[in-house]
């Protein structure tokens, strides 16, 4: 099928590459000229495992192309995906400026029946607004249908997730659009839920809010476990093996971050408020998340006492492993707190340092974990890259000024760390 994808970020680019890999003809559009020029040269502006090879392969087969022209993309395609950013406004609501701009540009370029599919995460009733906008700005009475097709991929495993989704949600009032979209996704052999646009939009916000709730629940448990002398990992495992609960997203740590959970939870609180419901549960999920990073900072101070002048090593800057995404990474908030107390910070992340430099200018960036450990007073772990799990801990211990590790992601076994001679502090495990 001929598909146009507007917005060539983590979602749009991966979706475009995967649909091209399945044999479709894809035109990816973005208003960032630099990004499009890079992509035309076969360079990938984000880090996502396997993406570069897949795009090069599809480019060679002429199944994917890149342009800044929405007109070219829309006119050549039957299906038009909107995958632009929907960041948070200062009041927590979703900023839909890019979606509105794109809807208008799509309208102005309709040259025949199109299915306009919203893949960006948007508040309920956005589909109605997009339809209204298209009706208002289209030059003549060309037919179109609106679909809400929320995306559930996770950065770091985005290609795997796109090819193996737990479900595909197609929200539309049009049986024709539902049939064509179902056909597009047929090779994935995943369960398809066809529903109305409003329900599809709520499914996305509700899913992310529920996952964030699990994380905050685990973090609240961690606080109780520390006070009670229990082990939160054992507790969440004991809970999670119950199939009704599930083990995923029950990890205590330094709280959720990234480009989705923080903005989607606050947007869902705002959406509920506008609909006349006070979502107090989600407000508390947010509170627990904000407290968690503060709690971890206090833990560091408790261990190291005065931070002024102390050299600290940080491992992991991205909001999670296998991505270079620094949007709302808890590392930024934590490192700023450390710097404010007068600490000196050396840091390393396998992929996110280029982006981290834009947020954190005054820290020293290192080539590997050993350089970070060298002469540091303590090592602080903020994201759980495999590289850190597999480090030569004997070497790390020799390099550190004091053998102290403060682990915000619980990546080591406390008993083993004790055996190795570390003073090891983690979250929710005594
Ligand atoms: P992103 O910032 O990586 O990419 C968005 C792209 O849209 C950028 O390249 C930007 O230049 C482009 N863009 C913005 N305005 C435009 C315009 N007017 N015309 C053309 N291009 C424009 O964002 P993302 O992470 O890919 O997220 C996109 C949407 O998908 C968001 O709504 C997000 O909440 C949702 N989502 C993201 C993820 C994720 O893991 N990143 C997962 C599921 C859903």
Short mmCIF file of C-alpha atoms and ligand atoms in Angstrom, two decimals:
data_model
loop_
_atom_site.label_atom_id
_atom_site.label_comp_id
_atom_site.label_asym_id
_atom_site.label_seq_id
_atom_site.Cartn_x
_atom_site.Cartn_y
_atom_site.Cartn_z
CA UNK A 1 0.00 0.00 0.00
CA UNK A 2 1.03 3.62 -0.47
CA UNK A 3 1.50 5.21 2.92
CA UNK A 4 2.62 8.66 4.03
CA UNK A 5 3.93 9.14 7.57
CA UNK A 6 4.12 12.69 8.87
CA UNK A 7 6.57 13.07 11.75
CA UNK A 8 9.81 11.13 11.45
CA UNK A 9 10.71 10.65 15.11
CA UNK A 10 10.91 7.52 17.28
CA UNK A 11 7.37 6.48 16.30
CA UNK A 12 7.09 7.73 12.71
CA UNK A 13 10.49 6.51 11.57
CA UNK A 14 10.15 3.06 13.11
CA UNK A 15 6.60 2.66 11.80
CA UNK A 16 7.71 3.79 8.34
CA UNK A 17 10.70 1.43 8.30
CA UNK A 18 8.67 -1.56 9.50
CA UNK A 19 5.80 -0.96 7.04
CA UNK A 20 8.39 -0.61 4.23
CA UNK A 21 10.05 -3.83 5.36
CA UNK A 22 6.63 -5.50 5.00
CA UNK A 23 6.57 -4.42 1.34
CA UNK A 24 4.61 -1.15 1.43
CA UNK A 25 5.67 2.07 -0.31
CA UNK A 26 6.39 4.63 2.36
CA UNK A 27 6.96 8.38 2.17
CA UNK A 28 8.23 9.83 5.45
CA UNK A 29 7.65 13.55 5.93
CA UNK A 30 9.13 15.88 8.54
CA UNK A 31 9.42 19.65 8.81
CA UNK A 32 12.94 19.31 10.21
CA UNK A 33 15.09 19.79 7.12
CA UNK A 34 18.27 18.63 8.83
CA UNK A 35 16.63 15.36 9.82
CA UNK A 36 15.33 14.72 6.31
CA UNK A 37 18.74 15.47 4.75
CA UNK A 38 20.39 13.00 7.14
CA UNK A 39 17.81 10.33 6.33
CA UNK A 40 18.27 10.84 2.60
CA UNK A 41 21.99 10.18 3.12
CA UNK A 42 21.13 6.95 4.98
CA UNK A 43 22.03 8.41 8.40
CA UNK A 44 19.62 7.77 11.27
CA UNK A 45 18.96 10.71 13.62
CA UNK A 46 18.00 8.53 16.62
CA UNK A 47 19.44 5.41 18.21
CA UNK A 48 17.13 2.42 17.95
CA UNK A 49 18.59 -1.10 17.67
CA UNK A 50 18.31 -2.50 14.12
CA UNK A 51 16.76 0.63 12.61
CA UNK A 52 19.71 1.81 10.55
CA UNK A 53 20.14 -1.51 8.70
CA UNK A 54 16.40 -1.79 8.07
CA UNK A 55 16.14 1.72 6.62
CA UNK A 56 19.22 1.26 4.41
CA UNK A 57 17.78 -2.01 3.12
CA UNK A 58 14.39 -0.42 2.35
CA UNK A 59 16.08 2.59 0.73
CA UNK A 60 18.05 0.27 -1.52
CA UNK A 61 14.80 -1.43 -2.54
CA UNK A 62 13.21 2.04 -3.08
CA UNK A 63 10.40 1.26 -0.64
CA UNK A 64 11.01 4.25 1.62
CA UNK A 65 11.76 7.89 0.80
CA UNK A 66 12.08 11.08 2.82
CA UNK A 67 10.80 14.59 2.14
CA UNK A 68 9.87 17.86 3.85
CA UNK A 69 6.87 18.22 1.53
CA UNK A 70 3.55 17.17 3.07
CA UNK A 71 1.97 17.88 -0.33
CA UNK A 72 4.14 15.25 -2.04
CA UNK A 73 3.54 12.68 0.70
CA UNK A 74 -0.23 13.16 0.93
CA UNK A 75 -0.87 13.29 -2.81
CA UNK A 76 1.02 10.05 -3.45
CA UNK A 77 -0.65 8.03 -0.66
CA UNK A 78 -3.98 6.50 0.29
CA UNK A 79 -3.16 6.26 4.00
CA UNK A 80 -1.71 9.25 5.85
CA UNK A 81 -0.34 8.69 9.36
CA UNK A 82 0.12 11.61 11.76
CA UNK A 83 3.03 10.79 14.11
CA UNK A 84 4.14 14.25 15.22
CA UNK A 85 5.10 15.28 18.73
CA UNK A 86 2.40 16.06 21.30
CA UNK A 87 4.46 17.50 24.18
CA UNK A 88 3.13 18.73 27.51
CA UNK A 89 2.17 22.35 27.97
CA UNK A 90 3.24 24.01 31.25
CA UNK A 91 -0.21 23.21 32.74
CA UNK A 92 0.17 19.48 31.93
CA UNK A 93 -2.27 19.40 29.01
CA UNK A 94 -1.15 18.06 25.62
CA UNK A 95 0.10 20.61 23.10
CA UNK A 96 -1.68 19.71 19.87
CA UNK A 97 -0.28 22.52 17.74
CA UNK A 98 1.66 20.15 15.47
CA UNK A 99 -1.36 17.85 15.01
CA UNK A 100 -3.57 20.83 14.08
CA UNK A 101 -0.99 22.23 11.66
CA UNK A 102 -0.58 18.89 9.96
CA UNK A 103 -4.38 18.32 9.76
CA UNK A 104 -4.72 21.61 7.91
CA UNK A 105 -1.87 20.79 5.53
CA UNK A 106 -3.35 17.34 4.85
CA UNK A 107 -6.71 18.99 4.07
CA UNK A 108 -5.12 21.39 1.61
CA UNK A 109 -3.52 18.52 -0.28
CA UNK A 110 -6.34 16.00 -0.50
CA UNK A 111 -6.55 14.79 -4.09
CA UNK A 112 -8.77 11.73 -3.65
CA UNK A 113 -10.03 9.40 -0.89
CA UNK A 114 -7.58 9.24 2.05
CA UNK A 115 -7.56 7.58 5.42
CA UNK A 116 -6.06 9.99 7.95
CA UNK A 117 -4.67 7.99 10.84
CA UNK A 118 -3.65 9.57 14.09
CA UNK A 119 -0.75 7.67 15.68
CA UNK A 120 0.36 10.47 17.99
CA UNK A 121 -0.86 10.20 21.57
CA UNK A 122 -3.74 12.66 21.79
CA UNK A 123 -6.60 13.53 24.16
CA UNK A 124 -10.00 11.97 23.55
CA UNK A 125 -12.02 13.89 20.94
CA UNK A 126 -8.91 14.95 18.99
CA UNK A 127 -10.12 12.79 16.08
CA UNK A 128 -13.28 14.90 15.96
CA UNK A 129 -11.19 18.08 15.86
CA UNK A 130 -8.94 16.70 13.12
CA UNK A 131 -12.03 15.77 11.05
CA UNK A 132 -13.51 19.25 11.59
CA UNK A 133 -10.22 20.88 10.56
CA UNK A 134 -9.96 18.80 7.40
CA UNK A 135 -13.57 19.58 6.45
CA UNK A 136 -12.89 23.27 7.02
CA UNK A 137 -9.71 23.52 4.94
CA UNK A 138 -10.17 21.05 2.10
CA UNK A 139 -10.57 22.73 -1.27
CA UNK A 140 -13.43 20.53 -2.57
CA UNK A 141 -15.54 17.67 -1.31
CA UNK A 142 -12.92 14.93 -1.47
CA UNK A 143 -13.77 11.93 0.74
CA UNK A 144 -11.68 11.03 3.78
CA UNK A 145 -11.97 8.91 6.90
CA UNK A 146 -10.43 9.42 10.33
CA UNK A 147 -8.79 6.64 12.32
CA UNK A 148 -7.20 6.65 15.75
CA UNK A 149 -4.43 4.05 15.79
CA UNK A 150 -2.45 4.62 19.00
CA UNK A 151 1.12 3.38 19.18
CA UNK A 152 2.42 1.15 21.97
CA UNK A 153 6.05 0.57 20.94
CA UNK A 154 8.80 0.99 23.52
CA UNK A 155 11.99 2.83 22.66
CA UNK A 156 14.89 0.40 22.76
CA UNK A 157 12.81 -2.48 21.42
CA UNK A 158 10.69 -0.48 18.97
CA UNK A 159 11.22 -2.71 15.93
CA UNK A 160 10.45 -5.89 17.85
CA UNK A 161 7.36 -4.25 19.36
CA UNK A 162 6.14 -3.05 15.96
CA UNK A 163 6.42 -6.53 14.48
CA UNK A 164 5.03 -8.28 17.59
CA UNK A 165 2.38 -6.00 19.08
CA UNK A 166 0.16 -7.33 21.88
CA UNK A 167 -2.75 -5.70 20.05
CA UNK A 168 -3.52 -3.23 17.30
CA UNK A 169 -6.18 -0.66 18.09
CA UNK A 170 -8.14 0.77 15.17
CA UNK A 171 -10.64 3.43 16.21
CA UNK A 172 -12.91 4.58 13.41
CA UNK A 173 -16.55 5.03 12.48
CA UNK A 174 -15.79 3.89 8.91
CA UNK A 175 -16.00 0.17 8.02
CA UNK A 176 -14.00 0.90 4.84
CA UNK A 177 -11.13 2.49 6.77
CA UNK A 178 -11.21 -0.33 9.35
CA UNK A 179 -10.97 -2.90 6.55
CA UNK A 180 -8.02 -1.17 4.83
CA UNK A 181 -6.10 -0.64 8.08
CA UNK A 182 -6.74 -4.26 9.15
CA UNK A 183 -5.33 -5.32 5.78
CA UNK A 184 -2.24 -3.12 6.25
CA UNK A 185 -1.50 -4.77 9.60
CA UNK A 186 -2.48 -8.30 8.54
CA UNK A 187 1.12 -9.57 8.13
CA UNK A 188 1.70 -8.92 11.86
CA UNK A 189 -0.91 -11.54 12.83
CA UNK A 190 -1.77 -9.62 16.00
CA UNK A 191 -5.15 -9.26 17.71
CA UNK A 192 -6.97 -6.27 16.20
CA UNK A 193 -9.45 -4.24 18.22
CA UNK A 194 -11.78 -2.21 16.03
CA UNK A 195 -13.57 0.40 18.09
CA UNK A 196 -14.79 3.99 17.91
CA UNK A 197 -12.33 6.90 17.71
CA UNK A 198 -12.95 8.20 21.25
CA UNK A 199 -12.41 4.79 22.85
CA UNK A 200 -9.20 4.23 20.89
CA UNK A 201 -7.85 7.58 22.06
CA UNK A 202 -8.69 6.75 25.69
CA UNK A 203 -7.11 3.28 25.39
CA UNK A 204 -3.69 4.91 24.86
CA UNK A 205 -3.83 7.35 27.76
CA UNK A 206 -5.38 4.74 30.03
CA UNK A 207 -2.68 2.17 29.16
CA UNK A 208 0.25 4.48 29.85
CA UNK A 209 -1.37 5.81 33.01
CA UNK A 210 -1.94 2.27 34.26
CA UNK A 211 1.69 1.30 33.60
CA UNK A 212 2.87 4.44 35.40
CA UNK A 213 0.57 3.47 38.29
CA UNK A 214 2.31 0.08 38.52
CA UNK A 215 5.70 1.80 38.72
CA UNK A 216 4.56 4.23 41.41
CA UNK A 217 2.96 1.34 43.31
CA UNK A 218 6.30 -0.51 43.25
CA UNK A 219 8.10 2.64 44.40
CA UNK A 220 5.66 3.09 47.28
CA UNK A 221 6.25 -0.56 48.21
CA UNK A 222 10.01 0.07 48.12
CA UNK A 223 9.62 2.76 50.76
CA UNK A 224 7.65 0.38 53.00
CA UNK A 225 10.14 -2.45 52.41
CA UNK A 226 13.10 -0.29 53.42
CA UNK A 227 11.36 0.66 56.65
CA UNK A 228 10.31 -2.93 57.36
CA UNK A 229 13.62 -4.57 56.44
CA UNK A 230 12.02 -6.46 53.54
CA UNK A 231 13.09 -6.87 49.91
CA UNK A 232 10.93 -5.12 47.31
CA UNK A 233 12.24 -7.34 44.49
CA UNK A 234 10.99 -10.41 46.34
CA UNK A 235 7.69 -8.72 47.12
CA UNK A 236 6.99 -7.62 43.53
CA UNK A 237 8.07 -11.02 42.19
CA UNK A 238 5.76 -12.70 44.65
CA UNK A 239 2.95 -10.43 43.51
CA UNK A 240 3.76 -10.40 39.81
CA UNK A 241 3.74 -14.16 39.31
CA UNK A 242 0.01 -13.90 39.91
CA UNK A 243 -1.16 -13.68 36.29
CA UNK A 244 -3.80 -11.14 37.24
CA UNK A 245 -0.99 -8.78 38.32
CA UNK A 246 1.97 -9.57 36.03
CA UNK A 247 5.66 -8.93 36.75
CA UNK A 248 6.23 -6.19 34.17
CA UNK A 249 6.45 -2.55 35.21
CA UNK A 250 6.56 -3.49 38.89
CA UNK A 251 10.15 -2.29 39.25
CA UNK A 252 11.13 0.00 42.09
CA UNK A 253 13.80 2.54 41.21
CA UNK A 254 14.15 6.27 40.72
CA UNK A 255 10.74 6.76 39.13
CA UNK A 256 9.44 6.84 35.58
CA UNK A 257 10.69 9.32 32.99
CA UNK A 258 10.94 9.53 29.23
CA UNK A 259 8.93 11.24 26.55
CA UNK A 260 5.67 9.42 27.27
CA UNK A 261 4.71 8.49 30.85
CA UNK A 262 5.19 11.90 32.53
CA UNK A 263 3.36 13.82 29.81
CA UNK A 264 0.66 11.20 29.25
CA UNK A 265 -0.20 10.90 32.95
CA UNK A 266 -0.44 14.66 33.34
CA UNK A 267 -2.44 14.95 30.11
CA UNK A 268 -4.87 12.26 31.28
CA UNK A 269 -5.36 14.08 34.60
CA UNK A 270 -6.11 17.24 32.62
CA UNK A 271 -8.43 15.47 30.16
CA UNK A 272 -10.37 13.94 33.08
CA UNK A 273 -10.60 17.32 34.76
CA UNK A 274 -12.02 18.87 31.58
CA UNK A 275 -14.57 16.05 31.40
CA UNK A 276 -15.59 16.78 35.00
CA UNK A 277 -13.76 13.95 36.80
CA UNK A 278 -11.05 14.49 39.39
CA UNK A 279 -8.60 11.61 38.76
CA UNK A 280 -7.12 11.67 42.29
CA UNK A 281 -5.51 8.26 41.86
CA UNK A 282 -3.36 9.53 38.99
CA UNK A 283 -2.47 12.70 40.87
CA UNK A 284 -1.00 10.48 43.59
CA UNK A 285 0.85 8.40 40.97
CA UNK A 286 2.52 11.65 39.88
CA UNK A 287 3.26 12.71 43.45
CA UNK A 288 4.91 9.38 44.27
CA UNK A 289 6.99 9.67 41.12
CA UNK A 290 8.19 13.18 41.99
CA UNK A 291 9.00 12.09 45.55
CA UNK A 292 10.98 9.07 44.37
CA UNK A 293 13.82 11.02 42.77
CA UNK A 294 14.00 13.27 45.83
CA UNK A 295 14.06 10.18 48.05
CA UNK A 296 16.98 8.75 46.02
CA UNK A 297 18.85 12.06 46.29
CA UNK A 298 18.36 12.01 50.09
CA UNK A 299 19.71 8.46 50.11
CA UNK A 300 22.88 9.65 48.33
CA UNK A 301 23.28 12.45 50.88
CA UNK A 302 22.72 10.04 53.76
CA UNK A 303 25.51 7.81 52.47
CA UNK A 304 28.00 10.51 51.42
CA UNK A 305 26.98 13.29 53.86
CA UNK A 306 28.35 16.63 52.55
CA UNK A 307 28.49 16.62 48.73
CA UNK A 308 30.36 19.92 48.28
CA UNK A 309 33.58 19.29 46.35
CA UNK A 310 33.02 15.53 46.09
CA UNK A 311 33.69 13.75 42.80
CA UNK A 312 30.76 11.45 41.96
CA UNK A 313 30.46 8.98 39.08
CA UNK A 314 27.15 8.48 37.29
CA UNK A 315 26.40 5.51 35.04
CA UNK A 316 23.36 5.79 32.77
CA UNK A 317 21.83 9.03 31.52
CA UNK A 318 19.06 7.96 29.11
CA UNK A 319 15.67 7.48 30.76
CA UNK A 320 16.06 3.75 30.17
CA UNK A 321 18.51 1.35 28.48
CA UNK A 322 18.87 0.85 24.70
CA UNK A 323 17.85 4.37 23.76
CA UNK A 324 19.53 7.75 23.38
CA UNK A 325 16.34 9.56 24.47
CA UNK A 326 16.96 12.10 27.22
CA UNK A 327 13.46 13.60 27.31
CA UNK A 328 12.39 13.80 30.96
CA UNK A 329 15.23 11.47 31.99
CA UNK A 330 15.35 11.27 35.81
CA UNK A 331 19.16 11.53 35.51
CA UNK A 332 18.85 15.21 34.54
CA UNK A 333 16.88 16.14 37.67
CA UNK A 334 19.16 14.10 39.91
CA UNK A 335 22.44 15.39 38.46
CA UNK A 336 21.18 18.97 38.76
CA UNK A 337 20.47 18.33 42.47
CA UNK A 338 23.99 16.92 42.93
CA UNK A 339 25.57 19.91 41.15
CA UNK A 340 23.51 22.33 43.25
CA UNK A 341 25.00 20.74 46.39
CA UNK A 342 28.49 21.43 44.97
CA UNK A 343 29.35 17.88 43.81
CA UNK A 344 31.48 17.32 40.70
CA UNK A 345 29.96 14.77 38.32
CA UNK A 346 31.58 12.44 35.80
CA UNK A 347 29.16 10.41 33.69
CA UNK A 348 28.90 7.76 31.00
CA UNK A 349 26.03 6.41 28.92
CA UNK A 350 26.46 4.03 25.97
CA UNK A 351 24.21 6.06 23.62
CA UNK A 352 22.77 9.19 25.22
CA UNK A 353 25.82 11.40 25.82
CA UNK A 354 25.37 13.49 22.66
CA UNK A 355 21.84 14.41 23.70
CA UNK A 356 22.81 14.68 27.39
CA UNK A 357 25.38 17.38 26.53
CA UNK A 358 22.50 19.65 25.47
CA UNK A 359 20.88 19.31 28.93
CA UNK A 360 23.87 18.94 31.23
CA UNK A 361 26.74 21.11 30.09
CA UNK A 362 28.93 21.31 33.16
CA UNK A 363 29.58 17.64 33.87
CA UNK A 364 32.51 15.59 32.59
CA UNK A 365 31.63 12.94 30.00
CA UNK A 366 33.70 9.74 29.99
CA UNK A 367 34.44 7.01 27.45
CA UNK A 368 33.51 4.06 29.67
CA UNK A 369 32.40 3.08 33.20
CA UNK A 370 36.00 2.62 34.35
CA UNK A 371 36.91 6.21 33.57
CA UNK A 372 33.84 7.26 35.56
CA UNK A 373 34.85 5.13 38.53
CA UNK A 374 38.45 6.37 38.50
CA UNK A 375 38.97 8.39 41.71
CA UNK A 376 35.23 8.91 42.27
CA UNK A 377 33.92 8.89 45.84
CA UNK A 378 31.00 6.70 44.80
CA UNK A 379 29.29 5.29 41.74
CA UNK A 380 25.62 6.11 41.16
CA UNK A 381 23.62 3.92 38.76
CA UNK A 382 20.70 5.61 37.00
CA UNK A 383 19.81 3.36 34.04
CA UNK A 384 20.09 -0.39 33.74
CA UNK A 385 22.16 -0.92 30.59
CA UNK A 386 23.48 -4.48 30.22
CA UNK A 387 26.97 -3.02 29.94
CA UNK A 388 26.74 -1.99 33.60
CA UNK A 389 25.45 -5.38 34.70
CA UNK A 390 28.48 -6.99 33.06
CA UNK A 391 31.20 -4.64 34.30
CA UNK A 392 34.40 -5.95 35.87
CA UNK A 393 33.40 -5.07 39.43
CA UNK A 394 36.83 -5.96 40.88
CA UNK A 395 38.35 -3.35 38.56
CA UNK A 396 35.65 -0.82 39.43
CA UNK A 397 36.40 -1.35 43.13
CA UNK A 398 40.11 -0.77 42.59
CA UNK A 399 39.45 2.45 40.66
CA UNK A 400 36.92 3.99 43.06
CA UNK A 401 38.19 6.21 45.86
CA UNK A 402 35.82 4.34 48.18
CA UNK A 403 34.02 1.12 47.16
CA UNK A 404 30.55 2.68 47.34
CA UNK A 405 27.80 1.99 44.80
CA UNK A 406 24.39 3.64 45.09
CA UNK A 407 22.15 1.82 42.65
CA UNK A 408 18.89 3.44 41.57
CA UNK A 409 17.95 0.48 39.39
CA UNK A 410 18.66 -2.53 41.63
CA UNK A 411 20.89 -4.19 39.03
CA UNK A 412 23.18 -6.10 41.42
CA UNK A 413 22.62 -8.78 44.01
CA UNK A 414 23.26 -7.19 47.43
CA UNK A 415 24.80 -10.40 48.83
CA UNK A 416 27.31 -10.62 45.98
CA UNK A 417 28.20 -6.95 46.32
CA UNK A 418 28.89 -7.46 50.01
CA UNK A 419 31.08 -10.46 49.17
CA UNK A 420 33.01 -8.31 46.69
CA UNK A 421 33.62 -5.77 49.42
CA UNK A 422 31.34 -2.98 48.23
CA UNK A 423 29.24 -0.71 50.38
CA UNK A 424 26.13 -1.21 48.29
CA UNK A 425 22.94 0.82 48.58
CA UNK A 426 19.91 0.20 46.40
CA UNK A 427 16.14 0.86 46.41
CA UNK A 428 13.75 -1.05 48.65
CA UNK A 429 16.18 -3.85 49.52
CA UNK A 430 17.75 -3.87 52.94
P1 LIG B 1 9.56 12.74 18.18
O1 LIG B 1 9.72 14.09 18.76
O2 LIG B 1 10.70 11.78 18.21
O3 LIG B 1 9.11 12.87 16.65
C1 LIG B 1 8.15 13.76 16.21
C2 LIG B 1 8.56 14.27 14.84
O4 LIG B 1 7.52 15.09 14.34
C3 LIG B 1 9.83 15.13 14.87
O5 LIG B 1 10.77 14.61 13.96
C4 LIG B 1 9.35 16.52 14.46
O6 LIG B 1 10.32 17.23 13.69
C5 LIG B 1 8.13 16.17 13.63
N1 LIG B 1 7.18 17.27 13.52
C6 LIG B 1 6.71 18.08 14.49
N2 LIG B 1 5.85 18.96 13.99
C7 LIG B 1 5.74 18.71 12.66
C8 LIG B 1 5.01 19.29 11.60
N3 LIG B 1 4.20 20.32 11.82
N4 LIG B 1 5.16 18.77 10.36
C9 LIG B 1 5.99 17.73 10.14
N5 LIG B 1 6.72 17.14 11.12
C10 LIG B 1 6.59 17.63 12.37
O7 LIG B 1 8.28 12.12 18.88
P2 LIG B 1 7.94 10.57 19.06
O8 LIG B 1 8.62 10.06 20.27
O9 LIG B 1 8.09 9.87 17.78
O10 LIG B 1 6.38 10.68 19.43
C11 LIG B 1 5.42 11.01 18.45
C12 LIG B 1 4.06 10.75 19.05
O11 LIG B 1 3.92 9.36 19.35
C13 LIG B 1 3.80 11.50 20.36
O12 LIG B 1 2.44 11.83 20.43
C14 LIG B 1 4.12 10.45 21.41
O13 LIG B 1 3.45 10.67 22.61
C15 LIG B 1 3.64 9.18 20.74
N6 LIG B 1 4.30 7.95 21.19
C16 LIG B 1 5.64 7.94 21.42
C17 LIG B 1 6.24 6.76 21.81
C18 LIG B 1 7.73 6.72 22.12
O14 LIG B 1 8.18 5.76 22.72
N7 LIG B 1 8.51 7.70 21.70
C19 LIG B 1 5.50 5.59 21.96
C20 LIG B 1 4.13 5.63 21.69
C21 LIG B 1 3.54 6.82 21.30
#
